[in-house]
Coordinates of C-alpha atoms in Angstrom, one line a residue:
M1 CA 46.6 -5.6 11.4
D2 CA 43.7 -3.7 11.0
K3 CA 42.4 -3.3 14.4
R4 CA 38.5 -3.6 13.3
I5 CA 39.9 -7.1 11.6
E6 CA 41.3 -7.7 15.2
Q7 CA 38.3 -6.8 16.7
I8 CA 36.6 -9.5 14.2
I9 CA 38.7 -12.0 14.8
S10 CA 38.1 -11.8 18.6
L11 CA 34.2 -11.2 18.4
L12 CA 33.9 -14.4 16.5
Q13 CA 36.6 -16.5 18.6
Q14 CA 34.0 -15.3 21.8
G15 CA 30.9 -16.7 19.5
K16 CA 29.6 -12.9 19.1
L17 CA 29.0 -11.2 15.6
P18 CA 30.4 -8.4 14.6
P19 CA 28.0 -5.3 14.5
E20 CA 26.9 -4.2 10.8
E21 CA 29.6 -0.9 10.3
Y22 CA 32.6 -4.3 9.7
H23 CA 30.5 -6.0 7.0
D24 CA 32.7 -3.9 4.3
L25 CA 35.3 -5.4 5.6
L26 CA 33.5 -9.6 5.6
F27 CA 31.7 -8.8 2.3
P28 CA 34.1 -6.8 0.7
I29 CA 32.8 -4.2 -2.8
E30 CA 34.4 -3.8 -6.0
H31 CA 33.9 -0.9 -6.7
K32 CA 33.5 0.3 -10.0
E33 CA 34.1 3.4 -11.9
Y34 CA 31.7 5.2 -10.0
E35 CA 28.4 4.5 -7.7
L36 CA 26.2 5.2 -5.3
T37 CA 27.3 4.8 -2.1
Y38 CA 25.3 5.0 1.3
K39 CA 24.3 3.7 4.7
G40 CA 23.1 0.2 4.8
K41 CA 24.2 -1.0 1.1
T42 CA 24.4 -4.6 1.1
P43 CA 26.7 -7.3 -1.4
K44 CA 25.5 -8.2 -4.5
E45 CA 26.3 -12.0 -3.7
Q46 CA 24.6 -11.5 0.3
I47 CA 21.4 -10.5 -2.0
I48 CA 21.6 -13.6 -3.6
A49 CA 22.9 -16.1 -1.5
I50 CA 20.1 -19.5 -1.0
G51 CA 19.7 -19.4 2.5
E52 CA 21.0 -15.9 3.2
E53 CA 18.1 -14.1 5.3
P54 CA 15.5 -12.6 4.7
Q55 CA 14.5 -16.4 2.7
S56 CA 12.3 -16.9 -0.2
I57 CA 9.5 -18.3 1.3
P58 CA 7.3 -21.9 -0.5
F59 CA 5.0 -21.1 -2.6
Q60 CA 0.5 -21.6 -2.0
I61 CA -2.0 -22.0 -4.4
E62 CA -5.3 -20.2 -2.9
K63 CA -7.8 -20.4 -6.1
T64 CA -7.4 -21.2 -9.4
F65 CA -9.1 -19.5 -12.3
G66 CA -10.1 -21.5 -15.1
E67 CA -9.1 -24.7 -16.0
K68 CA -6.0 -25.9 -17.9
Q69 CA -6.0 -28.2 -20.5
K70 CA -2.9 -29.5 -19.7
D71 CA -1.3 -30.6 -16.4
N72 CA 1.9 -29.2 -17.7
E73 CA 0.5 -26.5 -18.8
W74 CA 1.9 -22.7 -18.0
Q75 CA -1.1 -21.1 -15.1
N76 CA 0.2 -17.4 -15.0
L77 CA 0.6 -16.4 -11.1
L78 CA -1.0 -13.2 -9.6
I79 CA 0.9 -13.7 -5.7
F80 CA 0.5 -11.7 -2.6
G81 CA 3.3 -11.7 -0.7
D82 CA 6.6 -9.6 -0.1
N83 CA 8.1 -8.7 -3.2
F84 CA 11.7 -10.0 -2.1
Q85 CA 10.9 -12.9 -0.5
V86 CA 8.9 -13.4 -3.7
L87 CA 11.8 -12.6 -5.7
K88 CA 14.3 -15.0 -4.0
T89 CA 11.8 -18.0 -4.3
L90 CA 11.3 -17.5 -8.2
N91 CA 15.7 -16.7 -7.8
E92 CA 15.6 -20.2 -6.4
N93 CA 14.0 -22.1 -8.7
K94 CA 13.0 -24.8 -6.1
D95 CA 9.4 -24.6 -5.4
S96 CA 7.5 -26.9 -7.6
L97 CA 4.9 -24.5 -8.9
I98 CA 8.0 -22.6 -10.8
V99 CA 10.9 -24.6 -11.1
D100 CA 13.0 -24.4 -14.5
K101 CA 9.7 -22.3 -16.0
V102 CA 10.3 -18.6 -14.4
K103 CA 14.4 -18.2 -13.7
G104 CA 16.1 -17.1 -17.2
K105 CA 13.0 -17.1 -18.9
V106 CA 11.7 -13.7 -18.1
K107 CA 11.3 -11.8 -21.2
L108 CA 9.8 -7.8 -20.1
I109 CA 10.2 -7.0 -16.4
Y110 CA 8.2 -3.4 -15.7
I111 CA 7.6 -2.1 -12.3
D112 CA 6.6 1.3 -11.1
P113 CA 7.6 1.1 -7.4
P114 CA 6.6 3.7 -5.0
F115 CA 7.9 6.8 -5.3
A116 CA 9.0 7.6 -1.7
T117 CA 8.0 10.6 -1.9
A118 CA 8.1 11.1 2.3
D119 CA 12.1 11.8 1.4
E120 CA 10.4 15.1 0.3
F121 CA 9.5 16.5 3.1
S122 CA 11.8 19.1 4.1
N123 CA 12.0 20.9 8.2
K124 CA 11.3 25.2 8.7
L125 CA 14.9 25.7 7.2
G126 CA 14.3 23.5 4.4
A127 CA 17.2 21.2 4.6
K128 CA 15.9 17.6 4.9
A129 CA 15.5 16.1 8.4
Y130 CA 17.7 13.5 9.4
S131 CA 15.2 10.6 9.6
D132 CA 14.6 11.6 6.2
K133 CA 18.1 11.3 4.7
I134 CA 17.9 7.5 6.2
K135 CA 14.4 7.0 4.7
G136 CA 15.9 7.9 1.3
A137 CA 19.0 5.6 1.8
Q138 CA 16.1 3.0 2.2
F139 CA 14.3 3.1 -0.6
L140 CA 17.3 2.9 -2.5
E141 CA 18.9 -0.3 -1.0
F142 CA 15.0 -1.3 -1.3
L143 CA 14.9 -1.5 -5.0
R144 CA 18.3 -2.0 -5.4
Q145 CA 17.9 -5.7 -4.1
R146 CA 14.9 -5.9 -5.7
L147 CA 16.6 -5.1 -9.2
I148 CA 19.8 -7.7 -8.2
L149 CA 17.3 -9.9 -8.4
A150 CA 15.0 -9.2 -11.1
K151 CA 18.5 -9.7 -13.4
E152 CA 18.5 -12.9 -12.5
L153 CA 15.4 -13.6 -13.3
L154 CA 15.6 -11.9 -17.3
A155 CA 16.1 -13.7 -20.2
E156 CA 19.8 -13.1 -22.0
D157 CA 17.5 -11.2 -24.6
G158 CA 15.3 -9.8 -22.3
S159 CA 14.5 -6.1 -21.1
I160 CA 13.8 -4.0 -17.8
F161 CA 11.6 -0.9 -17.6
V162 CA 11.8 1.2 -14.3
H163 CA 9.1 4.0 -14.2
L164 CA 9.8 7.1 -11.7
D165 CA 8.3 10.4 -11.2
T166 CA 11.8 13.5 -10.6
K167 CA 11.7 12.7 -7.1
M168 CA 14.0 9.7 -7.5
S169 CA 15.0 8.8 -10.6
H170 CA 18.6 10.4 -10.7
Y171 CA 19.8 8.4 -7.8
I172 CA 18.0 5.0 -10.1
K173 CA 19.3 6.0 -12.8
I174 CA 23.1 4.9 -11.4
I175 CA 21.6 2.1 -9.4
M176 CA 21.0 0.7 -12.5
D177 CA 23.8 1.5 -14.2
E178 CA 25.7 -0.2 -11.3
V179 CA 23.3 -3.7 -11.4
F180 CA 22.2 -3.7 -15.4
G181 CA 25.3 -2.1 -16.0
K182 CA 26.3 1.4 -18.2
N183 CA 26.1 -0.4 -21.3
N184 CA 22.5 -2.2 -21.3
F185 CA 21.0 1.4 -21.1
V186 CA 18.8 1.4 -23.9
N187 CA 16.3 4.8 -23.1
E188 CA 15.1 7.0 -21.3
I189 CA 11.5 7.5 -22.0
I190 CA 9.5 10.1 -21.1
W191 CA 6.1 9.8 -20.8
Q192 CA 3.9 12.8 -20.9
Y193 CA 0.2 13.1 -19.5
F194 CA -0.5 16.2 -19.3
M195 CA -2.6 16.2 -16.1
G196 CA -1.5 17.7 -13.0
G197 CA -0.3 20.5 -11.0
K198 CA -0.8 24.0 -12.4
G199 CA 3.3 24.9 -11.0
K200 CA 2.5 27.9 -9.1
K201 CA 6.2 28.7 -8.3
E202 CA 7.3 26.3 -10.2
F203 CA 7.0 24.6 -14.1
A204 CA 4.1 22.4 -14.0
K205 CA 5.1 19.3 -13.6
K206 CA 3.5 17.2 -16.6
H207 CA 6.0 13.9 -17.4
D208 CA 7.2 10.6 -15.9
T209 CA 10.7 8.7 -16.7
I210 CA 10.6 5.6 -17.6
F211 CA 14.2 4.2 -18.0
Y212 CA 14.7 1.4 -20.3
Y213 CA 17.7 -1.5 -20.1
A214 CA 18.2 -4.6 -21.7
K215 CA 20.1 -7.1 -20.0
N216 CA 22.5 -8.0 -23.1
K217 CA 22.1 -4.4 -25.2
G218 CA 22.5 -5.8 -28.7
E219 CA 20.6 -9.6 -28.3
H220 CA 17.6 -8.1 -26.4
V221 CA 14.4 -8.0 -28.5
F222 CA 13.0 -4.9 -30.2
N223 CA 10.2 -4.3 -32.4
P224 CA 10.2 -0.8 -33.8
L225 CA 6.9 0.8 -33.7
I226 CA 4.2 3.2 -36.1
V227 CA 2.6 5.4 -34.0
K228 CA -0.1 7.8 -35.4
R229 CA 0.0 11.2 -33.5
Y230 CA -2.4 13.9 -33.8
Y231 CA -2.7 17.4 -32.5
D232 CA -6.4 17.4 -33.0
F233 CA -6.7 14.7 -30.0
K234 CA -8.8 12.0 -32.0
P235 CA -8.1 8.6 -31.4
S236 CA -6.3 5.9 -33.5
L237 CA -7.6 3.8 -35.2
G238 CA -4.9 0.8 -35.1
D239 CA -4.9 -2.4 -36.8
D240 CA -3.9 -6.1 -35.9
S241 CA 0.0 -6.4 -36.7
E242 CA 1.8 -6.6 -33.8
N243 CA 3.6 -3.4 -34.6
A244 CA 0.8 -1.4 -34.4
E245 CA -1.2 -0.2 -31.8
S246 CA -5.2 -0.4 -30.6
G247 CA -6.7 2.7 -30.1
H248 CA -6.1 5.0 -27.8
D249 CA -5.4 9.0 -27.4
E250 CA -2.4 11.2 -28.6
F251 CA -0.9 14.3 -29.1
G252 CA 1.8 15.6 -31.2
Y253 CA 3.0 16.0 -34.9
W254 CA 0.6 15.0 -38.0
G255 CA 0.7 11.4 -39.8
K256 CA 2.6 8.2 -38.9
V257 CA 6.2 8.8 -36.5
K258 CA 8.2 5.7 -35.7
C259 CA 8.2 6.3 -31.9
P260 CA 10.6 8.2 -30.2
D261 CA 11.4 8.6 -26.6
V262 CA 9.4 11.6 -26.0
W263 CA 5.9 9.5 -25.1
Q264 CA 2.1 11.7 -25.6
I265 CA 0.0 9.5 -23.7
R266 CA -3.3 10.6 -21.9
G267 CA -3.6 9.2 -18.2
V268 CA -6.4 7.4 -16.8
F269 CA -9.5 9.5 -15.7
N270 CA -12.0 8.3 -13.2
M271 CA -14.8 8.4 -15.8
G272 CA -13.3 6.0 -18.1
K273 CA -13.8 1.8 -19.2
E274 CA -9.8 1.5 -17.6
Y275 CA -10.7 3.5 -14.4
S276 CA -10.5 0.7 -11.2
S277 CA -10.2 3.5 -8.5
Y278 CA -6.6 2.5 -7.4
P279 CA -4.1 5.2 -6.8
T280 CA -1.0 5.3 -9.5
Q281 CA -3.0 3.3 -12.0
K282 CA -1.0 3.8 -15.5
P283 CA -3.1 3.5 -18.7
E284 CA -3.3 0.2 -21.2
A285 CA -1.9 2.1 -23.9
L286 CA 1.8 2.6 -22.0
I287 CA 2.1 -0.8 -21.0
E288 CA 0.6 -2.1 -24.6
R289 CA 3.5 0.0 -25.9
I290 CA 6.2 -1.2 -23.8
I291 CA 5.0 -4.7 -24.4
K292 CA 4.8 -5.0 -28.1
A293 CA 8.2 -3.0 -28.8
T294 CA 10.0 -5.8 -26.5
T295 CA 8.4 -9.1 -26.7
Q296 CA 6.6 -11.6 -28.6
K297 CA 2.8 -13.6 -28.6
G298 CA 3.5 -16.6 -25.6
D299 CA 6.8 -14.5 -24.1
L300 CA 6.7 -14.0 -19.7
V301 CA 6.0 -10.7 -18.9
M302 CA 6.4 -10.3 -15.2
D303 CA 5.5 -7.5 -12.6
F304 CA 6.4 -7.2 -9.2
F305 CA 4.6 -3.7 -7.9
A306 CA 1.2 -5.2 -9.7
G307 CA -1.2 -2.3 -8.6
S308 CA -4.1 -2.4 -10.1
G309 CA -2.7 -4.5 -12.5
T310 CA -2.3 -2.7 -15.5
T311 CA 0.5 -4.8 -16.7
L312 CA -1.2 -7.9 -16.4
A313 CA -4.5 -6.9 -17.7
V314 CA -2.8 -6.0 -21.3
A315 CA -0.6 -9.4 -21.1
E316 CA -3.9 -10.9 -21.2
K317 CA -5.1 -9.4 -24.2
L318 CA -2.0 -9.3 -25.9
N319 CA -1.7 -12.9 -25.3
R320 CA 1.7 -13.2 -23.0
K321 CA 1.9 -15.0 -20.1
W322 CA 2.1 -12.8 -17.1
I323 CA 3.4 -13.2 -13.4
G324 CA 2.3 -10.0 -10.8
V325 CA 2.9 -9.5 -6.9
D326 CA 1.9 -7.2 -4.4
I327 CA 1.6 -7.3 -1.0
G328 CA -1.5 -4.6 -0.6
K329 CA -5.2 -6.8 -0.5
L330 CA -6.6 -4.4 -2.0
S331 CA -4.6 -4.8 -5.2
I332 CA -4.5 -8.4 -4.7
Y333 CA -8.9 -7.5 -5.7
T334 CA -8.2 -4.6 -8.0
I335 CA -6.5 -7.6 -10.3
Q336 CA -8.2 -10.5 -9.3
K337 CA -12.1 -8.3 -10.6
R338 CA -10.5 -6.8 -13.6
L339 CA -9.0 -10.1 -14.3
I340 CA -11.9 -11.8 -13.7
T341 CA -14.1 -9.6 -15.7
L342 CA -12.1 -9.9 -19.0
P343 CA -13.8 -11.9 -22.0
H344 CA -11.6 -15.1 -22.4
T345 CA -9.5 -14.6 -19.7
K346 CA -7.1 -18.0 -19.3
P347 CA -6.3 -19.6 -16.8
F348 CA -4.4 -18.1 -13.6
A349 CA -3.8 -19.0 -9.7
L350 CA -3.9 -17.0 -6.5
V351 CA -0.8 -17.4 -4.7
N352 CA -0.4 -16.7 -1.1
A353 CA 3.2 -16.2 -0.1
G354 CA 3.7 -16.3 3.4
C355 CA 3.4 -17.9 7.1
Y356 CA 5.3 -18.2 10.4
D357 CA 8.3 -17.4 11.1
L358 CA 9.5 -21.1 12.0
K359 CA 10.9 -22.1 15.5
K360 CA 11.6 -25.4 15.2
V361 CA 12.0 -28.4 12.5
F362 CA 8.9 -30.2 12.9
E363 CA 8.9 -33.9 10.6
M364 CA 5.4 -35.1 8.8
E365 CA 5.0 -37.6 11.0
R366 CA 1.9 -37.2 12.7
Q367 CA 2.7 -36.3 16.5
K368 CA 5.5 -34.2 15.5
Y369 CA 2.8 -32.5 12.9
V370 CA 0.4 -32.0 15.4
D371 CA 2.4 -30.5 17.7
F372 CA 3.4 -28.0 15.2
V373 CA -0.2 -27.0 14.6
C374 CA -0.9 -26.7 17.9
E375 CA 2.1 -24.2 18.3
L376 CA 1.1 -21.9 15.6
F377 CA -2.6 -21.6 16.3
H378 CA -2.7 -21.5 20.2
I379 CA -3.7 -24.7 20.5
T380 CA -4.1 -26.7 23.8
K381 CA -2.9 -30.5 23.1
Q382 CA -5.6 -32.6 24.9
T383 CA -7.4 -35.7 23.3
K384 CA -10.2 -37.1 23.7
K385 CA -13.2 -39.1 21.7
I386 CA -16.2 -37.0 21.3
R387 CA -18.9 -39.7 20.0
G388 CA -16.5 -42.1 18.2
I389 CA -14.7 -37.9 17.1
T390 CA -10.9 -37.6 18.1
V391 CA -10.3 -34.0 18.7
D392 CA -6.6 -32.8 19.2
G393 CA -7.1 -30.0 22.4
K394 CA -8.9 -27.0 22.6
R395 CA -8.5 -23.4 21.2
L396 CA -9.2 -20.6 23.6
G397 CA -11.8 -22.8 25.0
D398 CA -13.6 -24.9 21.6
W399 CA -12.5 -28.2 20.5
V400 CA -10.0 -28.4 17.6
K401 CA -9.7 -31.2 15.7
I402 CA -6.1 -32.0 13.5
Y403 CA -6.7 -33.5 10.4
E404 CA -3.4 -33.9 8.0
W405 CA -2.9 -33.8 4.2
Q406 CA -2.3 -37.7 3.8
E407 CA -5.8 -38.4 5.6
F408 CA -7.5 -36.4 2.8
E409 CA -5.4 -38.5 0.1
K410 CA -6.5 -42.0 1.3
T411 CA -9.9 -41.3 1.4
H412 CA -10.3 -39.0 -1.8
T413 CA -12.1 -36.6 0.4
A414 CA -12.4 -32.7 0.7
V415 CA -13.5 -30.5 3.9
D416 CA -16.9 -29.0 2.4
E417 CA -20.2 -28.4 3.4
A418 CA -21.3 -32.8 3.4
F419 CA -18.1 -33.6 5.0
I420 CA -19.4 -31.0 7.5
E421 CA -22.8 -31.6 8.1
E422 CA -22.1 -35.5 8.6
L423 CA -19.3 -34.2 11.5
N424 CA -22.1 -31.9 13.0
R425 CA -24.5 -35.1 13.2
N426 CA -22.0 -36.7 15.2
I427 CA -20.3 -34.1 17.4
G428 CA -23.0 -30.8 17.1
E429 CA -24.4 -31.1 20.4
K430 CA -21.3 -31.9 22.5
V431 CA -19.3 -29.2 21.0
G432 CA -20.6 -26.1 22.4
E433 CA -20.8 -22.8 19.8
K434 CA -17.5 -23.2 18.4
F435 CA -15.7 -26.3 16.7
Y436 CA -12.2 -25.9 15.1
I437 CA -11.1 -28.2 11.6
V438 CA -7.5 -27.6 11.0
A439 CA -6.8 -28.5 7.5
P440 CA -4.6 -28.4 4.5
E441 CA -6.0 -25.5 2.8
I442 CA -6.1 -27.3 -0.9
N443 CA -8.3 -29.8 1.1
V444 CA -10.6 -27.0 1.7
D445 CA -13.8 -26.5 0.3
I446 CA -15.7 -24.0 1.0
I447 CA -16.4 -20.3 0.7
G448 CA -15.9 -18.3 4.0
D449 CA -13.8 -18.9 7.0
Y450 CA -16.6 -20.8 9.0
Y451 CA -19.8 -23.0 8.2
R452 CA -23.1 -22.7 10.3
P453 CA -25.0 -26.3 9.2
S454 CA -28.6 -25.8 8.9
G455 CA -30.2 -26.0 12.3
S456 CA -27.2 -26.2 14.5
N457 CA -26.0 -23.8 16.9
T458 CA -22.2 -24.6 16.0
K459 CA -20.0 -22.9 13.8
Y460 CA -17.3 -25.2 12.3
Y461 CA -14.4 -22.3 11.7
L462 CA -11.5 -23.6 9.4
L463 CA -7.5 -22.9 10.7
K464 CA -5.9 -23.7 6.9
I465 CA -2.6 -25.1 6.5
P466 CA -0.2 -25.3 4.2
Y467 CA 1.3 -28.7 4.3
Q468 CA 4.2 -28.5 3.0
Y469 CA 6.0 -25.2 5.0
I470 CA 6.5 -28.0 7.7
K471 CA 10.6 -27.3 7.8
D472 CA 13.2 -24.5 9.6
L473 CA 12.7 -21.9 7.1
H474 CA 13.7 -18.8 9.3
K475 CA 15.9 -18.3 12.1
I476 CA 15.0 -14.4 12.4
D477 CA 12.2 -12.6 13.6
F478 CA 9.6 -12.1 10.8
K479 CA 7.3 -8.9 10.7
K480 CA 4.1 -9.3 8.7
L481 CA 2.7 -6.8 6.2
N482 CA 0.7 -3.8 7.2
Q483 CA -2.4 -3.1 5.3
P484 CA -3.5 0.3 5.1
K485 CA -6.4 2.0 6.9
N486 CA -6.9 4.9 4.2
K487 CA -6.0 5.5 1.2
L488 CA -3.1 7.7 0.9
K489 CA -1.3 5.1 2.6
I490 CA -2.0 2.4 0.1
N491 CA 1.3 2.7 -1.7
S492 CA 3.5 2.7 1.0
I493 CA 7.2 1.2 1.2
E494 CA 7.1 -2.1 3.5
N495 CA 9.1 -5.1 3.3
S496 CA 8.1 -8.8 5.0
V497 CA 10.1 -11.2 6.4
G498 CA 9.6 -14.8 7.2
F499 CA 6.3 -16.6 7.7
Y500 CA 3.6 -16.4 9.3
F501 CA -0.3 -18.1 8.8
N502 CA -3.4 -16.2 8.7
E503 CA -5.2 -15.5 11.9
I504 CA -8.7 -14.6 11.2
P505 CA -10.1 -11.6 12.9
D506 CA -13.2 -12.3 15.1
V507 CA -16.5 -9.6 13.5
K508 CA -19.3 -9.0 14.7
S509 CA -21.8 -7.1 12.2
R510 CA -25.1 -6.8 12.0
V511 CA -27.2 -5.5 9.0
E512 CA -30.2 -2.7 9.8
K513 CA -32.7 -2.5 6.1
E514 CA -35.0 0.8 5.5
K515 CA -36.3 1.8 2.4
E516 CA -34.3 2.6 0.3
H517 CA -31.1 1.9 2.2
I518 CA -29.2 -0.7 3.8
T519 CA -27.1 0.0 6.8
I520 CA -24.1 -2.8 7.6
F521 CA -23.0 -2.1 11.1
I522 CA -19.5 -3.5 12.3
D523 CA -19.6 -3.2 16.0
S524 CA -15.8 -5.4 16.6
C525 CA -13.2 -5.9 14.9
N526 CA -10.9 -8.1 17.3
S527 CA -8.2 -10.7 17.2
Q528 CA -6.9 -12.2 20.7
F529 CA -3.2 -12.4 18.4
I530 CA -2.9 -9.1 17.9
Q531 CA -1.1 -8.1 20.8
D532 CA 0.3 -4.8 19.6
E533 CA -2.9 -3.1 18.6
K534 CA -6.3 -2.8 19.4
D535 CA -7.5 -1.0 16.3
I536 CA -7.1 -3.8 13.6
L537 CA -9.6 -3.4 10.6
A538 CA -7.8 -1.8 7.6
M539 CA -10.8 -2.0 5.0
V540 CA -14.0 -3.6 4.1
L541 CA -14.4 -5.0 0.3
I542 CA -17.8 -5.7 -0.7
D543 CA -19.5 -7.7 -3.6
T544 CA -23.4 -7.2 -4.2
T545 CA -23.2 -9.8 -7.0
D546 CA -24.6 -13.3 -7.5
D547 CA -21.2 -14.5 -9.5
K548 CA -19.7 -17.8 -7.8
N549 CA -16.0 -15.4 -7.3
F550 CA -15.6 -12.7 -5.2
I551 CA -15.9 -9.2 -7.4
M552 CA -15.1 -7.0 -5.7
E553 CA -17.3 -3.4 -6.0
K554 CA -16.1 -1.1 -3.1
V555 CA -13.9 -1.0 -1.3
Y556 CA -14.2 1.3 2.2
F557 CA -11.1 1.9 4.3
A558 CA -12.0 2.1 8.2
D559 CA -10.6 5.8 8.6
D560 CA -13.0 7.0 6.3
I561 CA -16.6 4.5 8.1
R562 CA -15.6 4.9 11.3
N563 CA -18.6 6.8 13.7
K564 CA -16.9 9.7 15.4
D565 CA -19.6 9.3 17.8
T566 CA -19.2 5.7 18.9
S567 CA -16.2 2.8 18.5
N568 CA -18.2 1.5 15.5
F569 CA -17.6 1.6 11.7
L570 CA -20.6 1.5 9.5
I571 CA -21.8 1.1 5.5
T572 CA -24.5 2.5 3.6
L573 CA -25.3 0.6 0.4
S574 CA -28.3 2.1 -1.8
L575 CA -30.6 -0.7 -2.4
K576 CA -30.6 0.1 -6.1
E577 CA -26.8 -0.8 -6.1
I578 CA -27.3 -3.9 -5.0
K579 CA -28.0 -6.8 -7.1
S580 CA -28.1 -10.2 -5.4
S581 CA -30.4 -11.1 -1.9
K582 CA -26.8 -11.5 -1.0
I583 CA -23.8 -9.6 0.4
K584 CA -20.0 -10.3 0.2
V585 CA -17.9 -8.9 2.6
V586 CA -14.5 -9.5 3.4
Y587 CA -13.1 -7.7 6.1
V588 CA -9.2 -7.0 5.9
D589 CA -7.0 -6.3 9.1
I590 CA -4.0 -4.2 9.8
Y591 CA -2.2 -7.7 8.3
G592 CA -3.9 -8.8 6.3
N593 CA -6.0 -11.7 7.7
E594 CA -9.7 -11.8 6.2
F595 CA -12.9 -12.5 8.0
V596 CA -15.2 -13.2 5.0
E597 CA -19.0 -14.0 5.5
V598 CA -22.5 -13.4 3.2
L599 CA -25.0 -11.3 4.6
E600 CA -28.5 -11.2 3.8
V601 CA -30.3 -8.3 2.6

């Protein structure tokens, strides 16, 4: 018997888990004719398995834009969360939001993942450092795990396009051969964009590679396209038919040709109408070609590295259904703005996928629910009646009232301004400057994270609970998503494990107005619950419009607005730029927690 097998048996008998290097024996991989081998490669069965960590995550609707005509009507989804956990949820097909609507029904997946540029750094001798080699293997496995789950979601006649540059494309081609089968490879598409470097000691890099695979070659949908191509850079006019493209600049030969596998399409210029200022934004003409070639109207399109939202915006314009996923708050707000400013956008939901890594199982009955909430939000249980209102404990010295969803369901009420005004009339003078309300997010109808009734000294802070999460979901420590403090790190590779509830940061700000501009001073941004970082502000998002929705007009990264002379941050806005008497401001910390306030200007 193999000595390693004997050791595994001995460890299991002692109640211990075998080390990672023995996983090839516990989960043997059936090797194909050729494949990539690298440290940390996980068996496919382990990735797909229900209950295997990281586990799937329930979805909670944060906000709905537009109204569905029918209850069972499809609603497009913009999901904030780790895409691996989101893909597992979609694959398990249990969540009420997507059950039997997504798995096996996605006609097209397009992704533009991070290109793992950190893997290219070299030491002084020109060889990659050991840590960078591990980084490269981690990127391959990072993407491979997501591709395995993505294949499960594709319809039998569906297709996937993976957009890469020259750094990792050759490795990913082999990974895709493994996952989808080399016989299902359709095209290697070269996108020539004419932008980029000048190539001082090399040929100038002017293209990306897009790998096109079918789930089942021969059954996949393919609509031949006719494109117009010009040398003189004139825009093609297009028409309304599905095999024609809308107006955009092209380069190449005169006249009509069937679309080849080399695509000469301009990139996105910073003065163009498509430009969103989001790094790595791709042109709509590129995505339009892919969607028209592989789907019909009404088909479902998915992008789980949604970025600036080009895939979703084009799918919306072409009357396709869509799902977009991203871990970045900047991405989510960029996409939200892009979609709600389109004419005639169909209803879509902004969905959160994340909460704490739960340590215990709580039942939905009242006392267990209260215990659970108190543990999550660091509430010291202390039941007391204040003028007939029962409070449940204190959080950082301030009183807390915990509501469960059944209370609102019975009375058909919600936590809105009228609700808090009535509560304040009863207890406002007795609870101090802060009072916390814990309530299901679905029952909260207030913009911002606190509400202060007119003439009251008490701010009522809202701690929102997605109530259906009360079950033991994870057995490993969670890892939160990190939000970037500067633009260069927007596309950093991140993994999230488990669930957590948002902990609203404590932000102290003030506004100073001068003749031609105003300055927003952010004197502090702190959290009692983030112990590992002192400097927690990641970015500030600003909306100066009077739109009822938050329309992100400007984003300021913490590293760019830090006052070098003091420890605070400052933002200066020209009065000419401000379109309303109030400014909506979202402060985002390093874990994606938000503090929202409206400033009078």
